Coordinates of C-alpha atoms in Angstrom, one line a residue:
X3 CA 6.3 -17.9 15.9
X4 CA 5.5 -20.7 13.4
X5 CA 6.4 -21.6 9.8
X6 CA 7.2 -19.0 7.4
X7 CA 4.6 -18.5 4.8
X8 CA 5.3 -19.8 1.0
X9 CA 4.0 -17.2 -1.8
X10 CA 1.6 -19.7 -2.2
X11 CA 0.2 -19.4 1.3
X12 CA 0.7 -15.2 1.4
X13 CA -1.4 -15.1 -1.7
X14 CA -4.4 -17.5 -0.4
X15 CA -4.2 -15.2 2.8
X16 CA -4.1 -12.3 1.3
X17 CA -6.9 -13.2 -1.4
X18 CA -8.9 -14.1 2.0
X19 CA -8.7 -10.9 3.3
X20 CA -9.7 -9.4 -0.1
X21 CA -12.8 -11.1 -0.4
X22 CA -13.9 -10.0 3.2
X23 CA -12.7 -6.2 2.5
X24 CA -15.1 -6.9 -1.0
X25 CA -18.0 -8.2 0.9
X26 CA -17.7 -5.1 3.4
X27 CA -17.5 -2.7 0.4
X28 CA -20.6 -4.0 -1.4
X29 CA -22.9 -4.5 2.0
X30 CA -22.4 -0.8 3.1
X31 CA -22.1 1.4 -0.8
X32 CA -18.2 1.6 -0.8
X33 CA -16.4 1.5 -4.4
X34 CA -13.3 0.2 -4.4
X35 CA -10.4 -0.6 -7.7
X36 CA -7.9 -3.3 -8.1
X37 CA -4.7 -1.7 -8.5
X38 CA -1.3 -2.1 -9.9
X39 CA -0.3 -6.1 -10.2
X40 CA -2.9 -7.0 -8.7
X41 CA -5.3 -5.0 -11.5
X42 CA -2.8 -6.3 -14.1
X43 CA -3.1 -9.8 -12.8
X44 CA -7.1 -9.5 -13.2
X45 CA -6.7 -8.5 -17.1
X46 CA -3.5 -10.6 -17.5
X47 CA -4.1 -13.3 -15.8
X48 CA -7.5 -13.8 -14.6
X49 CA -6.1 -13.9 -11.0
X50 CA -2.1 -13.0 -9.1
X51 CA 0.4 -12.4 -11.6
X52 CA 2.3 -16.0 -10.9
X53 CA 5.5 -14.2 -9.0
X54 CA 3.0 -11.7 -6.9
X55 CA 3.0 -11.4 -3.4
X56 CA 0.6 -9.0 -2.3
X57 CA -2.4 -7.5 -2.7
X58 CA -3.2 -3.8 -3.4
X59 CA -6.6 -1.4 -3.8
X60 CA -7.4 2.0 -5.0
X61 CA -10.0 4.3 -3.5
X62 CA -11.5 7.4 -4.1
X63 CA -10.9 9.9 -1.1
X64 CA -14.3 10.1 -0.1
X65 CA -14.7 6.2 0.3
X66 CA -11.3 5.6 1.5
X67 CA -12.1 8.3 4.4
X68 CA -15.2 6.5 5.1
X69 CA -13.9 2.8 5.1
X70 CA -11.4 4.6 7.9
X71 CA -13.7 5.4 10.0
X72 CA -16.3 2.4 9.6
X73 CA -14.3 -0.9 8.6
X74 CA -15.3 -4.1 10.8
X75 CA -14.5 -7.3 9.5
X76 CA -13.7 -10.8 12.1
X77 CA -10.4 -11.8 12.1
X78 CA -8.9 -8.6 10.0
X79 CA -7.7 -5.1 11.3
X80 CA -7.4 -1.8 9.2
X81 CA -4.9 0.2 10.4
X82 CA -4.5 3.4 8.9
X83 CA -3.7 7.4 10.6
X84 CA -7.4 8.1 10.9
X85 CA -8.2 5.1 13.6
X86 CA -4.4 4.1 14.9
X87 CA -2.3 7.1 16.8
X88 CA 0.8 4.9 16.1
X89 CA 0.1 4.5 12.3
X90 CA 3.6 5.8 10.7
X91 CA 2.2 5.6 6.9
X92 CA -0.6 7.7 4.9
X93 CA -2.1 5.0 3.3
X94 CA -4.2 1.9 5.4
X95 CA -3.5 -1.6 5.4
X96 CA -6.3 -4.6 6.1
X97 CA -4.2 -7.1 8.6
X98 CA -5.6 -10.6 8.9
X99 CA -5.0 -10.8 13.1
X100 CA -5.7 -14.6 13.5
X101 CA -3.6 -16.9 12.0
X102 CA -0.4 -14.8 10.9
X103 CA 2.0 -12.5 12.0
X104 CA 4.4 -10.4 9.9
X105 CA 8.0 -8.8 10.8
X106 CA 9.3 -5.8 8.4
X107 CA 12.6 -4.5 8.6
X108 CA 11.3 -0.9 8.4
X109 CA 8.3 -0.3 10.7
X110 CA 5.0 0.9 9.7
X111 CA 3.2 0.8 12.7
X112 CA 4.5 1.1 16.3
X113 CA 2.6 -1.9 17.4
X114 CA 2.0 -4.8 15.1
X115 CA 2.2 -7.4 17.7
X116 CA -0.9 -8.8 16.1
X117 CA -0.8 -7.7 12.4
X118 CA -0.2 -10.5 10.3
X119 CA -0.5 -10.6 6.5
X120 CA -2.3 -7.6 5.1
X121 CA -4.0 -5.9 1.7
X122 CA -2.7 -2.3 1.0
X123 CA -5.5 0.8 0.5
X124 CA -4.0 3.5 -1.2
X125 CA -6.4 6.1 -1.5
X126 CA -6.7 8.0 -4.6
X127 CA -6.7 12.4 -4.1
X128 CA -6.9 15.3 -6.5
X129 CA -4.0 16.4 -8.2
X130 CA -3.6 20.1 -10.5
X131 CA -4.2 19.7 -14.3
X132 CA -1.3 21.9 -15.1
X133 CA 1.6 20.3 -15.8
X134 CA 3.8 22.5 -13.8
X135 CA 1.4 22.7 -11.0
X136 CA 1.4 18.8 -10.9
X137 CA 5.1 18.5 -11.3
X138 CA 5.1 20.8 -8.1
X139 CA 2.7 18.7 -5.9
X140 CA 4.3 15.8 -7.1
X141 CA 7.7 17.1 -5.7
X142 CA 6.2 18.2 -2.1
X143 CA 4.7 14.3 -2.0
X144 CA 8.1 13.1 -2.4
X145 CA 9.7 15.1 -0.4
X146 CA 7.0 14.6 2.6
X147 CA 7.3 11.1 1.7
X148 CA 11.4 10.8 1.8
X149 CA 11.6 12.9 4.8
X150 CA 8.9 9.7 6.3
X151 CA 10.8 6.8 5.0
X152 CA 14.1 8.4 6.4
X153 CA 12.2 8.6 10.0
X154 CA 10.7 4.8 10.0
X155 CA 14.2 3.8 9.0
X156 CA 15.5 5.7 11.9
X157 CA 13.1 2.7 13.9
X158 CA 14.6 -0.1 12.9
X159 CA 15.2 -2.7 15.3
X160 CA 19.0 -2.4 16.0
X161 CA 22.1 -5.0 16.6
X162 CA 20.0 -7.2 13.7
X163 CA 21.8 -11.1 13.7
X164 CA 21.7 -11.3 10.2
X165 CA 22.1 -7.7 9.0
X166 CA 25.9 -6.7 8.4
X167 CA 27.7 -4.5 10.7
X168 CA 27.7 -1.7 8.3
X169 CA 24.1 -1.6 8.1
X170 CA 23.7 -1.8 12.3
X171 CA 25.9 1.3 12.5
X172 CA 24.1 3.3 10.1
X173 CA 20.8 2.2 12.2
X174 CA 22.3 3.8 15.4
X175 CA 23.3 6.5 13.7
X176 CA 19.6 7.1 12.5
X177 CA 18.7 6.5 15.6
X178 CA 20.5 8.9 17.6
X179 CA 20.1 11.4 14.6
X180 CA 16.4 11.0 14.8
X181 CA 16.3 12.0 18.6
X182 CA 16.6 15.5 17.4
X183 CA 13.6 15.5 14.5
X184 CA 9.9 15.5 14.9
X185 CA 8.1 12.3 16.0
X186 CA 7.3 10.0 13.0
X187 CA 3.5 10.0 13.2
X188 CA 3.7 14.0 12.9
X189 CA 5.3 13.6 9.6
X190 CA 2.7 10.9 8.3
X191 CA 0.2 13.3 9.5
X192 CA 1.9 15.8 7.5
X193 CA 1.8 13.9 4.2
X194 CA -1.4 12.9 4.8
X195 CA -2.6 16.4 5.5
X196 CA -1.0 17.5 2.1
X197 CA -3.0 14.7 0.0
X198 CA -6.2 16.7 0.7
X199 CA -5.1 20.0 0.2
X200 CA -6.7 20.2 -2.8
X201 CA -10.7 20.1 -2.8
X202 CA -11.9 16.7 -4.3
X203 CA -12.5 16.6 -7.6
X204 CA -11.7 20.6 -7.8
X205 CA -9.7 19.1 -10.9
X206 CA -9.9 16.6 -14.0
X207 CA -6.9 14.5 -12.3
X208 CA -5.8 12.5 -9.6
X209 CA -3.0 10.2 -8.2
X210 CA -1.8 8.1 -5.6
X211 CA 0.4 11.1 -3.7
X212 CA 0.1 9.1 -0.1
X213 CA 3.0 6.9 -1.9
X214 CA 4.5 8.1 -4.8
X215 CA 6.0 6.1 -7.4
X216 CA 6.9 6.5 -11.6
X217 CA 4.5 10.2 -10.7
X218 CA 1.6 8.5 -11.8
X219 CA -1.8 10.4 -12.8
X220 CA -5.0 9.0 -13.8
X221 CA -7.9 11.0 -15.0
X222 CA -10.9 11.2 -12.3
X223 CA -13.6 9.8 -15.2
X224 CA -11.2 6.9 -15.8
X225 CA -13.2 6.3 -12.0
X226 CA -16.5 7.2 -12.7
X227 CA -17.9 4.0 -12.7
X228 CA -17.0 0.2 -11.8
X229 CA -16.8 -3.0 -13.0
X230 CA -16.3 -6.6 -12.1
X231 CA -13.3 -8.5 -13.0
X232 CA -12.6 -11.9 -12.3
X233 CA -9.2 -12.6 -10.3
X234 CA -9.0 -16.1 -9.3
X235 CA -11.7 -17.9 -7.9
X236 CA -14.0 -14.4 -7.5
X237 CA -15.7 -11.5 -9.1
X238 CA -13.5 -7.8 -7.8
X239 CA -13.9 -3.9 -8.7
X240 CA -12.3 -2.2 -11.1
X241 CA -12.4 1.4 -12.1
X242 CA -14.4 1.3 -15.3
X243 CA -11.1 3.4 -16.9
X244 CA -8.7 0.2 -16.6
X245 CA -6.9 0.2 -19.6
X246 CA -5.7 4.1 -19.3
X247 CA -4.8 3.1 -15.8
X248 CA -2.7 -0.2 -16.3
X249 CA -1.3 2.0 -19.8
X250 CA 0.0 4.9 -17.4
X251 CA 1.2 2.5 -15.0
X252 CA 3.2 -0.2 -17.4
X253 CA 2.6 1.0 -21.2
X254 CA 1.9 -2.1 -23.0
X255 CA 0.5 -4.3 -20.1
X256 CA -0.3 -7.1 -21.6
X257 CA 3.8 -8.3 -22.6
X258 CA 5.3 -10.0 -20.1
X259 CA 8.5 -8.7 -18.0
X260 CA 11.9 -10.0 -18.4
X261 CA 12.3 -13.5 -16.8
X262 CA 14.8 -11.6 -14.1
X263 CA 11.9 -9.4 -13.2
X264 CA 9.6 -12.0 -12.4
X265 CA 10.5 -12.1 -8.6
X266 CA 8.3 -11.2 -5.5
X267 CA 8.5 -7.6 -4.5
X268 CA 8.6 -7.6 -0.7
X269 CA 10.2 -11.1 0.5
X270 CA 13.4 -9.4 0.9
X271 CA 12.5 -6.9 3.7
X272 CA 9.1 -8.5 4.9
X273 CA 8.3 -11.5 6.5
X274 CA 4.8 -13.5 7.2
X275 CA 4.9 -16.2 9.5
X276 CA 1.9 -18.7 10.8
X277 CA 0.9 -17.8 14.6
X278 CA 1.4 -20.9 16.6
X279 CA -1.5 -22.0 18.1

């Protein structure tokens, strides 16, 4: 294992593997959304947020199912439940495979010997338009979801050098605990399953329910259409509805965070490191 990555380096690589997942999109009729900071970053910014550290997509159900099944791309793998029997999330990831190689305390694949830094795909599913309805889904999504996290946890390396003792105990005891539960990719599977319960478009909502956070919902006709929006040196998609999406996601989008807020999200528990060659 080489030289850990700088943010600098994770966002070239990651902006790599973003214009390669673009190209694939646009060759073969795929529609595809910025999303989160890395939408924000495109309207903010005109490329990363300064203090960002990866990158992540939206897409409908119906395209996200068929990028599953039809991705190719040299030097990048998606892994994702629908192509990888030892995937352990409902969402997919696009891993550049050449020149890095990641390490995350919690495991999201069995295998990732050689999955290095990655893009996240979150696809986007139908949700109720009732509120109560919607409350309820959203409350089954965390619950599937929790009940995951607590299982990946559970397959954490163990006897970690630079973790405390306290934490390596509460590993084993995960561990042992989770010799009595249902194998992890059953309960991915599960999650998964759940996100399409609901006929597509069946409703005038959706949401990312493969991982939830803040309960978001968008309105399906804020992705009715697309647009391109620069981010850094390139032209990306974005759903045509990107104000209502960035408002539902951070209210007034355009202020600036706290100086104590401007950090990376993921160095803490993730790793990229250059392969040697």
């Amino acid at each position: 294992m080489g030289k850990e990555l700088t943010l600098e380096d994770l966002q070239q690589v990651s902006l790599d593997i973003l214009k390669s997942f673009d190209r694939f999109c646009r060759a073969n009729g795929l529609n595809y959304s910025l999303a989160y900071g890395t939408l924000l970053g495109a309207i903010r910014h005109k490329g990363f947020i300064p203090w960002d550290d990866d990158i992540d997509v939206f897409m409908l159900r119906p395209d996200y199912e068929r990028l599953c099944r039809t991705f190719s791309s040299t030097g990048l793998e998606l892994a994702c439940l629908e192509n990888r029997s030892d995937c352990l999330i409902a969402f997919a990831r696009i891993c550049e495979t050449r020149r890095t190689v990641a390490e995350s305390l919690t495991p999201w694949i069995r295998d990732s010997r050689n999955l290095g830094v990655w893009i996240d795909v979150f696809p986007i599913d139908t949700v109720p338009d009732e509120p109560e309805e919607m409350d309820k889904t959203f409350r089954k999504a965390e619950e599937l979801s929790s009940d995951l996290t607590r299982s990946r946890r559970a397959l954490r390396k163990m006897f970690l050098k630079d973790q405390s003792l306290g934490f390596n105990l509460n590993t084993l005891k995960k561990r042992l605990f989770s010799l009595f539960q249902e194998k992890t990719e059953i309960k991915a599977r599960r999650l998964s399953d759940f996100c399409t319960s609901l006929e597509w478009a069946s409703t005038d909502h959706v949401s990312k329910i493969a991982y939830v956070e803040n309960r978001q919902h968008f309105r399906l006709a804020d992705f009715s259409s697309f647009t391109d929006v620069p981010f850094q040196d390139s032209m990306f998609m974005a759903a045509s509805g990107y104000d209502n999406i960035l408002r539902e996601s951070y209210g007034d989008y355009m202020q600036l965070p706290p100086v104590e807020q401007r950090v990376p999200k993921q160095q803490h528990y993730i790793k990229f490191y250059w392969k040697e060659l």
